[in-house]
mmCIF file of C-alpha atoms and ligand atoms in Angstrom:
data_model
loop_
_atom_site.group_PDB
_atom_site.id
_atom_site.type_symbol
_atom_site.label_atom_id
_atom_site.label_comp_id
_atom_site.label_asym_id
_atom_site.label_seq_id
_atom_site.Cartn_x
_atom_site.Cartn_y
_atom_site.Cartn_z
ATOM 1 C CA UNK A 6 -40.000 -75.552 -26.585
ATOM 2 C CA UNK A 7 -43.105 -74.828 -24.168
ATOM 3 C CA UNK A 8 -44.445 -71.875 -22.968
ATOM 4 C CA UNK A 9 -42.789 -69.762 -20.773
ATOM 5 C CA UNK A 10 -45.916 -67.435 -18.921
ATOM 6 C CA UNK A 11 -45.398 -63.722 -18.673
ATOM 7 C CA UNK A 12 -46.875 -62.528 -15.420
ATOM 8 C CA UNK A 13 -47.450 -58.895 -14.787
ATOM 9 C CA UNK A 14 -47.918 -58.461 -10.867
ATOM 10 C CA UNK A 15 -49.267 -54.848 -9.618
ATOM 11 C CA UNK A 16 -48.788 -54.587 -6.197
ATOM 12 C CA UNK A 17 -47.295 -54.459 -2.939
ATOM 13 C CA UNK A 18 -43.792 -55.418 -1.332
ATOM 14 C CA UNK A 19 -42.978 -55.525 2.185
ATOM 15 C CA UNK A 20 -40.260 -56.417 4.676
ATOM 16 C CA UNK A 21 -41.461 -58.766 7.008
ATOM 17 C CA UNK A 22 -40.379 -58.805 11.138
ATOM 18 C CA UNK A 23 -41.442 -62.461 11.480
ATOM 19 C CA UNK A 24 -41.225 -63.383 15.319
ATOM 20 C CA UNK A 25 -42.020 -67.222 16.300
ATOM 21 C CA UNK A 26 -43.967 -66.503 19.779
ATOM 22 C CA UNK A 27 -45.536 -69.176 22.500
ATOM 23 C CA UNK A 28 -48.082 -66.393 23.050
ATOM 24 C CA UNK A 29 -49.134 -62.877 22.571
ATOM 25 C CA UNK A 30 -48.162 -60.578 25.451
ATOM 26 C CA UNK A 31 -51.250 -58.939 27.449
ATOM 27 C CA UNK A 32 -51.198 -55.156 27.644
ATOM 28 C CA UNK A 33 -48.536 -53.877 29.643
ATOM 29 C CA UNK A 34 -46.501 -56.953 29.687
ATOM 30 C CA UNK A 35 -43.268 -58.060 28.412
ATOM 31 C CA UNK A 36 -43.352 -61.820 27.049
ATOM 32 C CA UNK A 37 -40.034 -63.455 25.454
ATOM 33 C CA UNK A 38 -40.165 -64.718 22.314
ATOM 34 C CA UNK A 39 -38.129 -67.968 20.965
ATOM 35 C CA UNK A 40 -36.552 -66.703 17.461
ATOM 36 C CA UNK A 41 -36.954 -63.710 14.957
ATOM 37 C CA UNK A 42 -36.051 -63.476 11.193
ATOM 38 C CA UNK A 43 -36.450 -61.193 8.799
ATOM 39 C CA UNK A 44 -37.229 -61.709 5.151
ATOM 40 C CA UNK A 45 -39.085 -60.565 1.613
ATOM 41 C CA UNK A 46 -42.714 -60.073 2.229
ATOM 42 C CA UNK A 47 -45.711 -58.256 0.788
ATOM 43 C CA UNK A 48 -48.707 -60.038 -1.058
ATOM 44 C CA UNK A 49 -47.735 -59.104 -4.386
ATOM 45 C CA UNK A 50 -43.921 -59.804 -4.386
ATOM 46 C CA UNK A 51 -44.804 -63.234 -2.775
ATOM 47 C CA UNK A 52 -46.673 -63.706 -6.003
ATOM 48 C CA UNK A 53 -44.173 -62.413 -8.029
ATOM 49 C CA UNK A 54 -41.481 -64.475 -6.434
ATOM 50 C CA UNK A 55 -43.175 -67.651 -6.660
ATOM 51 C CA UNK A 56 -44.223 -67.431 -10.403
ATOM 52 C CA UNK A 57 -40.559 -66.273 -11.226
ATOM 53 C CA UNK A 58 -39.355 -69.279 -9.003
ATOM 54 C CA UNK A 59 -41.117 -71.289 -11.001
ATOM 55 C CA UNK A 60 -39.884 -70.315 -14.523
ATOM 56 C CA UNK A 61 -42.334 -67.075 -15.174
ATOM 57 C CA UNK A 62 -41.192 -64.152 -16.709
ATOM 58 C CA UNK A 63 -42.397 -61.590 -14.027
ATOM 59 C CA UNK A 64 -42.719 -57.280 -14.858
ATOM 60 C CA UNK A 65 -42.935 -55.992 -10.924
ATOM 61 C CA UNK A 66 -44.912 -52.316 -10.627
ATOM 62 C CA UNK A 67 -44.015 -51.486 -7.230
ATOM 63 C CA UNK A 68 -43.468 -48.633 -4.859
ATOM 64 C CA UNK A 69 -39.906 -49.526 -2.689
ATOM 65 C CA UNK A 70 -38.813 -47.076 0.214
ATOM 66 C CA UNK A 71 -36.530 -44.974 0.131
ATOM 67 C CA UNK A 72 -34.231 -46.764 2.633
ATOM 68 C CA UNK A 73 -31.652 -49.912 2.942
ATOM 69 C CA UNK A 74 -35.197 -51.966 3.140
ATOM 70 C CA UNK A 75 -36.145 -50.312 -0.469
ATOM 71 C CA UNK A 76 -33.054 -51.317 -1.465
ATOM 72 C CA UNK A 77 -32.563 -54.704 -0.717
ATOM 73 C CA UNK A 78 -36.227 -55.616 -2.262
ATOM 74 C CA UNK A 79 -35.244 -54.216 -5.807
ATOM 75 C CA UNK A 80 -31.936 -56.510 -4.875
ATOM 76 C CA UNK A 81 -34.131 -59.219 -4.202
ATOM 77 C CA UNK A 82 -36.526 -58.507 -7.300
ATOM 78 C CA UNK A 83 -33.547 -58.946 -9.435
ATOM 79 C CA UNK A 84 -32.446 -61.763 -7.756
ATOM 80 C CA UNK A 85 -35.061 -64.397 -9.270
ATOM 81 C CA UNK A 86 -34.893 -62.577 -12.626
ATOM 82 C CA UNK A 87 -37.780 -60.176 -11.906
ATOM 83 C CA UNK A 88 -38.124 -57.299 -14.088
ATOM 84 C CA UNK A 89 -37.481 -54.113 -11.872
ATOM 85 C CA UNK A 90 -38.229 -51.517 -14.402
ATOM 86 C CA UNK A 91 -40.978 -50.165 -12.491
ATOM 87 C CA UNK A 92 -39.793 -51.315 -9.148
ATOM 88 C CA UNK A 93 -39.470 -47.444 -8.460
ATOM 89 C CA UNK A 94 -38.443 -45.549 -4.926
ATOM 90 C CA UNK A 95 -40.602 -43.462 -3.393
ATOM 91 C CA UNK A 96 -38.731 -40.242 -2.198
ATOM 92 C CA UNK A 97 -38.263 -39.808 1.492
ATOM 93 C CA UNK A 98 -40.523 -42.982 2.144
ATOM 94 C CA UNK A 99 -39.918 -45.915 4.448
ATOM 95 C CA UNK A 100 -40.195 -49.273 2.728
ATOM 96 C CA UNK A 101 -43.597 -51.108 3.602
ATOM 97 C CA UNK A 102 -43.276 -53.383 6.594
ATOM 98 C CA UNK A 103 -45.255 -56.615 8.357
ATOM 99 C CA UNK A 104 -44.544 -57.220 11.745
ATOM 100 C CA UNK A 105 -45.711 -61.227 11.483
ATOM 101 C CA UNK A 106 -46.455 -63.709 14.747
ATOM 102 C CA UNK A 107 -46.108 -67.607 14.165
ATOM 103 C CA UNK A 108 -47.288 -69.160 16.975
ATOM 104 C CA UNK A 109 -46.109 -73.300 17.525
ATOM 105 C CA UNK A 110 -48.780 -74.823 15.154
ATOM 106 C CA UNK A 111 -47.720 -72.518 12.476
ATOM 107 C CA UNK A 112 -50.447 -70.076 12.287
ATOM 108 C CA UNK A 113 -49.780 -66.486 11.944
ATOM 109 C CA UNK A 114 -50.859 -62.902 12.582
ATOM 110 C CA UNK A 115 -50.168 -60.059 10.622
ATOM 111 C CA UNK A 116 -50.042 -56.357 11.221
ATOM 112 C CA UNK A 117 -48.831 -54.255 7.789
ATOM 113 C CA UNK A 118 -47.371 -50.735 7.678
ATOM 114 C CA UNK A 119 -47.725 -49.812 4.165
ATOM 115 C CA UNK A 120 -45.192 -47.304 3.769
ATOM 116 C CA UNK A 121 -44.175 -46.891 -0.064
ATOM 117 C CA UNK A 122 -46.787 -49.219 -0.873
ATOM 118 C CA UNK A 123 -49.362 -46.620 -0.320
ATOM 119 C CA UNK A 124 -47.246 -44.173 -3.300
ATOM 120 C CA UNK A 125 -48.638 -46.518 -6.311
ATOM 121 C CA UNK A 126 -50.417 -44.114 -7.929
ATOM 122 C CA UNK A 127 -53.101 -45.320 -11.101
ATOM 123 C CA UNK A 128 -50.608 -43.305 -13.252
ATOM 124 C CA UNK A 129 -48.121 -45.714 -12.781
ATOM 125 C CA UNK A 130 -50.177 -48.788 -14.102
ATOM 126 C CA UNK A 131 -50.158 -46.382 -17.514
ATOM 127 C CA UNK A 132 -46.379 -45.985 -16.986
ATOM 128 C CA UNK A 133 -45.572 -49.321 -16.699
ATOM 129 C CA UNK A 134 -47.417 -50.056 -19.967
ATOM 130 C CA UNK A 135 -44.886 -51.482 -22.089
ATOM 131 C CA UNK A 136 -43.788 -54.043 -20.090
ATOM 132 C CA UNK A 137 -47.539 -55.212 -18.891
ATOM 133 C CA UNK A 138 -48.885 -55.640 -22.426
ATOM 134 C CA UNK A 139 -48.705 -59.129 -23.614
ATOM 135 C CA UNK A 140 -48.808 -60.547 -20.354
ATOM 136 C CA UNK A 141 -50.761 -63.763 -19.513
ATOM 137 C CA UNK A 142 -52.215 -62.645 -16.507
ATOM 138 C CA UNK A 143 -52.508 -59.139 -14.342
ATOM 139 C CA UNK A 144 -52.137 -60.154 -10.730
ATOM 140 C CA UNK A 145 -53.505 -57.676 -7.878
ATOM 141 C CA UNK A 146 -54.070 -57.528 -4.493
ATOM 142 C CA UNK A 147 -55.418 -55.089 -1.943
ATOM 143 C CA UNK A 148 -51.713 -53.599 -0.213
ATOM 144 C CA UNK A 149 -52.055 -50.603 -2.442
ATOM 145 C CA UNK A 150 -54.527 -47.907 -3.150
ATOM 146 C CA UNK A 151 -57.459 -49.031 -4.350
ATOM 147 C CA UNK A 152 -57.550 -46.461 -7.491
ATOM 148 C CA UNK A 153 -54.473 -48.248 -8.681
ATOM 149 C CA UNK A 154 -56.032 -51.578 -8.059
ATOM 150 C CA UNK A 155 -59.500 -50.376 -10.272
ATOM 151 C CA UNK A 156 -57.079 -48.719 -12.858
ATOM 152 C CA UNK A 157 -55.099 -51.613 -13.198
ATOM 153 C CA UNK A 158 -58.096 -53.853 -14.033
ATOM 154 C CA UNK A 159 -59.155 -51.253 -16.415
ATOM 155 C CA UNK A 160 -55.387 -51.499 -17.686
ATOM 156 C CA UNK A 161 -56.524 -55.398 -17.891
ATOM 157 C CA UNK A 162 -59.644 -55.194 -20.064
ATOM 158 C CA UNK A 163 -58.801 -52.264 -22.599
ATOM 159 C CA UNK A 164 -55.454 -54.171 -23.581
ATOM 160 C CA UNK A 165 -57.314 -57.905 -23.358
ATOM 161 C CA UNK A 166 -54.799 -58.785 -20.309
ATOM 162 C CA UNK A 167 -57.080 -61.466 -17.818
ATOM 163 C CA UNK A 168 -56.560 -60.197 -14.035
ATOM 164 C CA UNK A 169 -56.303 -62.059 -10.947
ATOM 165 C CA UNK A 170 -57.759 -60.699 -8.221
ATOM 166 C CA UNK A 171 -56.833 -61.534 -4.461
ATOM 167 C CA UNK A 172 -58.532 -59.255 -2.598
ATOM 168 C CA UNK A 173 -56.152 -59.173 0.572
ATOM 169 C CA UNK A 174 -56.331 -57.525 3.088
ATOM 170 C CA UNK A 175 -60.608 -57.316 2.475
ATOM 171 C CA UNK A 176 -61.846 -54.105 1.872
ATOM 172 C CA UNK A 177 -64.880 -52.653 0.734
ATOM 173 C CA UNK A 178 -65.012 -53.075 -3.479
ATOM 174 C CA UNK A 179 -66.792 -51.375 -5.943
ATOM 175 C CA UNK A 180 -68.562 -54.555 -7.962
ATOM 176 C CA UNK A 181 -68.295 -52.457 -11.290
ATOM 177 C CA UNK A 182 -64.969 -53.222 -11.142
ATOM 178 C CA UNK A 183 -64.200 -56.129 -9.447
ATOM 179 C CA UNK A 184 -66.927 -58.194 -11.866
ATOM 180 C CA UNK A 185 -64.873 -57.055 -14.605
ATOM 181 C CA UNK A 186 -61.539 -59.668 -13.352
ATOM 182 C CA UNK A 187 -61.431 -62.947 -14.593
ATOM 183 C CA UNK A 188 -60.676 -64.750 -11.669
ATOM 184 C CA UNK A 189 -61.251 -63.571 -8.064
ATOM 185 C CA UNK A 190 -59.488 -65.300 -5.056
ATOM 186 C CA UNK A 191 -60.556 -63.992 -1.588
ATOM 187 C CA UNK A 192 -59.852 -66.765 1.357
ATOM 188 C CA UNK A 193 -62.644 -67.750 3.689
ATOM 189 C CA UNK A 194 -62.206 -64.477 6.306
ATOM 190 C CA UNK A 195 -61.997 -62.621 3.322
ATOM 191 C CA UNK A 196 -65.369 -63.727 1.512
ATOM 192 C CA UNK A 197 -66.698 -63.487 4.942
ATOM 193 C CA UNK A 198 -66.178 -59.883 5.058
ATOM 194 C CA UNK A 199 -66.646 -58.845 1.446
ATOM 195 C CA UNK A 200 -70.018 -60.505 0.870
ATOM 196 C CA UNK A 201 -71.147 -60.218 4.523
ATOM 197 C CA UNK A 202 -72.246 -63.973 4.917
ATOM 198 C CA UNK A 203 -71.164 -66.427 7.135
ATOM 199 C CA UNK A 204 -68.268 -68.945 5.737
ATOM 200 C CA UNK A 205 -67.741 -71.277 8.802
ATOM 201 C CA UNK A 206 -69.195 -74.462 6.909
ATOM 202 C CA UNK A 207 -68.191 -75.590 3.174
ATOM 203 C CA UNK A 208 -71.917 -75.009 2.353
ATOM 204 C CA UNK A 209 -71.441 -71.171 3.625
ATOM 205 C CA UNK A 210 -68.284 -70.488 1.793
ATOM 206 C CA UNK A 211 -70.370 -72.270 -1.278
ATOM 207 C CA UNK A 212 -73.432 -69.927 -0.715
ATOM 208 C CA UNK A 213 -71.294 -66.548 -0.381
ATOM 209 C CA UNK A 214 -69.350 -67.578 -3.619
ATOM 210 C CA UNK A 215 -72.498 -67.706 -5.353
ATOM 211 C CA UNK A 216 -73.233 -64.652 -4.160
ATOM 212 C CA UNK A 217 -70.384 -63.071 -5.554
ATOM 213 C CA UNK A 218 -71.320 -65.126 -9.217
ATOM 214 C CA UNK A 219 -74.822 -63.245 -8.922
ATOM 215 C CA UNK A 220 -73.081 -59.901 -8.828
ATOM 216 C CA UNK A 221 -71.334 -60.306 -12.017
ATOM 217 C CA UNK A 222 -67.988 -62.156 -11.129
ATOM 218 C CA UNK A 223 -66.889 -64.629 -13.423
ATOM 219 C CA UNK A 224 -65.133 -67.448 -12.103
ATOM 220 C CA UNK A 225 -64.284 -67.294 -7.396
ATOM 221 C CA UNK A 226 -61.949 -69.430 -6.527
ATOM 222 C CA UNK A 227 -61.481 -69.525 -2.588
ATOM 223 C CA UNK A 228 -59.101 -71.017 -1.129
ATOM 224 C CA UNK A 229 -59.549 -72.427 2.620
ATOM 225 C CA UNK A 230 -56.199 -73.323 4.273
ATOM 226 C CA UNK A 231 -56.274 -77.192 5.305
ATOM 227 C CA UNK A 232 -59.563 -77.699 3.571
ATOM 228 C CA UNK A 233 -58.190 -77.175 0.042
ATOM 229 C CA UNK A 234 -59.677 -74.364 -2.595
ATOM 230 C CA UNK A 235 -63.241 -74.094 -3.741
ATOM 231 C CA UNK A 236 -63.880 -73.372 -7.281
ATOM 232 C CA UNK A 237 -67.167 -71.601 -8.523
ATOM 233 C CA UNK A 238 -68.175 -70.843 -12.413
ATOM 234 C CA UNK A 239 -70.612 -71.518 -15.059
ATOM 235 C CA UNK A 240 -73.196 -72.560 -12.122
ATOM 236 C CA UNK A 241 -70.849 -74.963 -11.469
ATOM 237 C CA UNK A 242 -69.375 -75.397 -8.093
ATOM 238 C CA UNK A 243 -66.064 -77.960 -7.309
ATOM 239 C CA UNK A 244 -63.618 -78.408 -3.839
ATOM 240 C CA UNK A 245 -60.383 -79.302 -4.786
ATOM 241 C CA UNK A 246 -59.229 -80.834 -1.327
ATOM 242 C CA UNK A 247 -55.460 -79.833 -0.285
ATOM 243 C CA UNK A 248 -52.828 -82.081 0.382
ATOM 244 C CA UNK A 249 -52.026 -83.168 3.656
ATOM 245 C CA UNK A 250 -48.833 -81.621 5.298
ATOM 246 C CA UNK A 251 -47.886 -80.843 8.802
ATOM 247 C CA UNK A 252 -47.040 -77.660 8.228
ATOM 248 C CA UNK A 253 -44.324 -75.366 10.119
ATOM 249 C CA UNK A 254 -45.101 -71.927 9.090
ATOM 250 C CA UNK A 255 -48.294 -70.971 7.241
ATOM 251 C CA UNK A 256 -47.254 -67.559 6.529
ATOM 252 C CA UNK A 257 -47.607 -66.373 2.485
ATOM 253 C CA UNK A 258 -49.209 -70.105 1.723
ATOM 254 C CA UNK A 259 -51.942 -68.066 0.195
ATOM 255 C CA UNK A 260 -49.802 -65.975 -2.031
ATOM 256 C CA UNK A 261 -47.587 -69.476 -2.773
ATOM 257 C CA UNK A 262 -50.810 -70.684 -4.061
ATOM 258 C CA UNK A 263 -51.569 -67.614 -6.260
ATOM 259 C CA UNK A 264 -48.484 -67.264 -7.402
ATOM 260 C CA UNK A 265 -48.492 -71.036 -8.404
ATOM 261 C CA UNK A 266 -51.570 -71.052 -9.829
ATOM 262 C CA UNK A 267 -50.901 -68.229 -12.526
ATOM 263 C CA UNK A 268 -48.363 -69.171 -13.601
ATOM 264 C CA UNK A 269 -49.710 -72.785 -14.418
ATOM 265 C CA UNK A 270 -52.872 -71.892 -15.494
ATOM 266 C CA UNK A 271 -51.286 -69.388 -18.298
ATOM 267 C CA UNK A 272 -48.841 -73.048 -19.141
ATOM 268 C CA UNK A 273 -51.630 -75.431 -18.978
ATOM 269 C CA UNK A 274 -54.651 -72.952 -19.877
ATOM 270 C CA UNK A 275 -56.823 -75.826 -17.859
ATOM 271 C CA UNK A 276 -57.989 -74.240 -14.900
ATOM 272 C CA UNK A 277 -59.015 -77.460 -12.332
ATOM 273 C CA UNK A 278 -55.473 -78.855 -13.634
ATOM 274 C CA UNK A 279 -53.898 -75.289 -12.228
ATOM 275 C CA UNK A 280 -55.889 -74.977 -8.763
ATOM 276 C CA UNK A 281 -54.922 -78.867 -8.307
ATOM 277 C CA UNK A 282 -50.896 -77.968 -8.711
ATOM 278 C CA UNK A 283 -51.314 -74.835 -6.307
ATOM 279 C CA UNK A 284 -52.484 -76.859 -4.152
ATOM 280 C CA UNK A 285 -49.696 -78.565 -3.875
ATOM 281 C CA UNK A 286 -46.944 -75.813 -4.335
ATOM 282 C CA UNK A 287 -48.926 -73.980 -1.504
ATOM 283 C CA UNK A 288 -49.071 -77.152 0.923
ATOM 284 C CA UNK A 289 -45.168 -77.524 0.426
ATOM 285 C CA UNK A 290 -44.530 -73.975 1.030
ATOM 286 C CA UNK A 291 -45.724 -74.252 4.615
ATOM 287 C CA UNK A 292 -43.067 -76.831 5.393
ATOM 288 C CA UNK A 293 -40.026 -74.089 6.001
ATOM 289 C CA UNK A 294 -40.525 -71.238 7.855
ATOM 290 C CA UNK A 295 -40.474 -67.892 6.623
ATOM 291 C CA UNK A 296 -42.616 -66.509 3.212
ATOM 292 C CA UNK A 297 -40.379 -66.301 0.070
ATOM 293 C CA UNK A 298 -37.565 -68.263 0.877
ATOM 294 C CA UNK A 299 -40.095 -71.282 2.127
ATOM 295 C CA UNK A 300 -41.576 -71.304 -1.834
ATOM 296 C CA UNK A 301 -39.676 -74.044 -4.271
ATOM 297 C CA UNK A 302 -37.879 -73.460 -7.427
ATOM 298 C CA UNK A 303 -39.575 -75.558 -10.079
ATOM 299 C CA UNK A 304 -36.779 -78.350 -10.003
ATOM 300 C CA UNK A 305 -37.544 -79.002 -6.218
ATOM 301 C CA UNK A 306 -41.111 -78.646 -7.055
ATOM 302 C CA UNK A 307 -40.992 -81.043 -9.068
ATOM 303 C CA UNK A 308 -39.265 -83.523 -7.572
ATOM 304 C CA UNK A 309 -41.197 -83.090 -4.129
ATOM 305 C CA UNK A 310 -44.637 -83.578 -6.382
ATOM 306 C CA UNK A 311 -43.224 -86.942 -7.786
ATOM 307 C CA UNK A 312 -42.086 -87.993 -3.942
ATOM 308 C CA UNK A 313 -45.501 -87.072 -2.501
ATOM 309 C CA UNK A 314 -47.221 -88.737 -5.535
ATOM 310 C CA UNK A 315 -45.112 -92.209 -4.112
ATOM 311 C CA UNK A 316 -46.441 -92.049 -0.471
HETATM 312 O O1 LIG B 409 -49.528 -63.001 2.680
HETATM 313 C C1 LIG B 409 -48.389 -62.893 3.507
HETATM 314 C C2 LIG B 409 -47.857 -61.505 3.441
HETATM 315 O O2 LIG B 409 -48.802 -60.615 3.990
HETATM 316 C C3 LIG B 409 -46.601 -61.273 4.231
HETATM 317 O O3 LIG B 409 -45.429 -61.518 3.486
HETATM 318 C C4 LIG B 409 -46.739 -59.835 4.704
HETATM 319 O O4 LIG B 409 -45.776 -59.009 4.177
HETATM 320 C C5 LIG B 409 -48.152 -59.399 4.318
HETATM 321 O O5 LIG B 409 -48.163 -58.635 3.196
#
């Protein structure tokens, strides 16, 4: 029987208030809007969901509000088999919410009201500890406080756990920590902002993931949208071009791709083989709208990989 990867994602959940728009309205005036929806969101239950869709076994440490929002995310958890154990409520606290704009070609912007998200405390990495340990990979993004983000990769390297670390939305890291991850994923705005260098041109984004290498991090793997993902280690530097979609909604492609790429890097242990298949899982997520319900189970995954492999 093969593998089945244990993912342990530390993070953030959010409902999202997606609104497809022609345009943003100017200040003081009212614009209508074609079509609304609302669905799961949040960077690190878009991870979770899309390594569980895939066959993971998933641990969730999350704050959820205390409200029918909160609710219907630990529904939602359980839904793909997560493990809610530490899917906790935070008393008196709305949920974490992302008011989201698609525009026509599918781009988005994002505002986030953290809510709960902002109650995951570092104890509760320590809490959760039973249920992290023997997990493949840590995953971790930036929705949460950063204490429980450094405390987590701590978490990581006392109990020999690898971590994953997206570092969305940017913020300003402490490089003690983050050179202690194994693999660090910004996108281009992000690497833009953390290293302070220009990433407009491949050779930019190439010479500000270097930059990151020379202050200790391991392996940066950014990814870039349309262009593909860029993969720097061991002085080596590779572009793993994405495949070409027309894409509907873009929103949580990034996370797709995350997601995806955990989980088959801990299967395949081959790391160009896993940035190669997240590239694809992310391209296809693009085609629906919406974030978690637009990522494939691994059935349709599969069989959408062996139809795009025929064209
Ligand atoms: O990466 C996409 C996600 O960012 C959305 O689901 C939204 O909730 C914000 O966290």
């Amino acid at each position: 029987m093969s593998k089945v990867p244990k993912i342990a994602v530390i993070g953030s959940n959010m409902i999202d208030l997606i609104t497809n728009i022609h345009r943003m309205p100017m200040q003081g005036e009212t614009v209508e809007a074609p079509d609304f929806d609302l669905g799961f969101g949040g960077k690190g239950a878009n991870q979770a969901v899309a390594a569980a869709k895939l066959g993971a076994e998933v641990v969730m440490v999350t704050k959820v509000g205390d409200d029918m929002f909160g609710r219907g995310v630990k529904e939602n958890f359980a839904s793909f088999g997560i493990d809610i154990t530490y899917v906790e409520t935070a008393p008196g606290v709305t949920n974490g919410v992302a008011p989201i704009f698609v525009d026509r070609d599918g781009n988005n912007s994002i505002l986030i009201v953290k809510g709960a998200n902002e109650h995951l405390r570092p104890e509760d990495v320590d809490k959760a500890r039973d249920k992290v340990l023997g997990s493949d990979f840590i995953l971790l993004q930036l929705e949460v406080p950063l204490e429980t983000v450094y405390r987590a990769i701590e978490f990581g390297v006392e109990n020999s756990i690898p971590v994953i670390l997206n570092p969305a939305p940017a913020r300003p890291l402490d490089f003690e920590y983050v050179k202690k991850v194994s693999v660090f994923v910004p996108n281009e705005v992000e690497l833009q902002m953390i290293t302070d260098m220009p990433t407009s041109t491949m050779e930019e984004v190439q010479k500000a993931g270097e930059s990151l290498l020379e202050r200790g991090v391991k392996t940066v793997l950014v990814t870039l949208g349309a262009r593909g993902a860029l993969l720097l280690q061991d002085g080596h530097c590779e572009l793993f071009p994405a495949v070409k979609v027309s894409p509907k909604d873009t929103t949580g492609a990034g996370d797709a791709f995350i997601g995806s790429f955990a989980y088959y890097y801990a299967l395949t242990g081959d790391i160009a083989q896993a940035v190669k298949i997240a590239n694809h899982y992310a391209a296809l997520s693009t085609l629906n709208t919406g974030t978690q319900k637009a990522f494939y189970s691994r059935e349709e995954f599969d069989r959408a990989r062996a139809g795009l492999a025929k064209e």
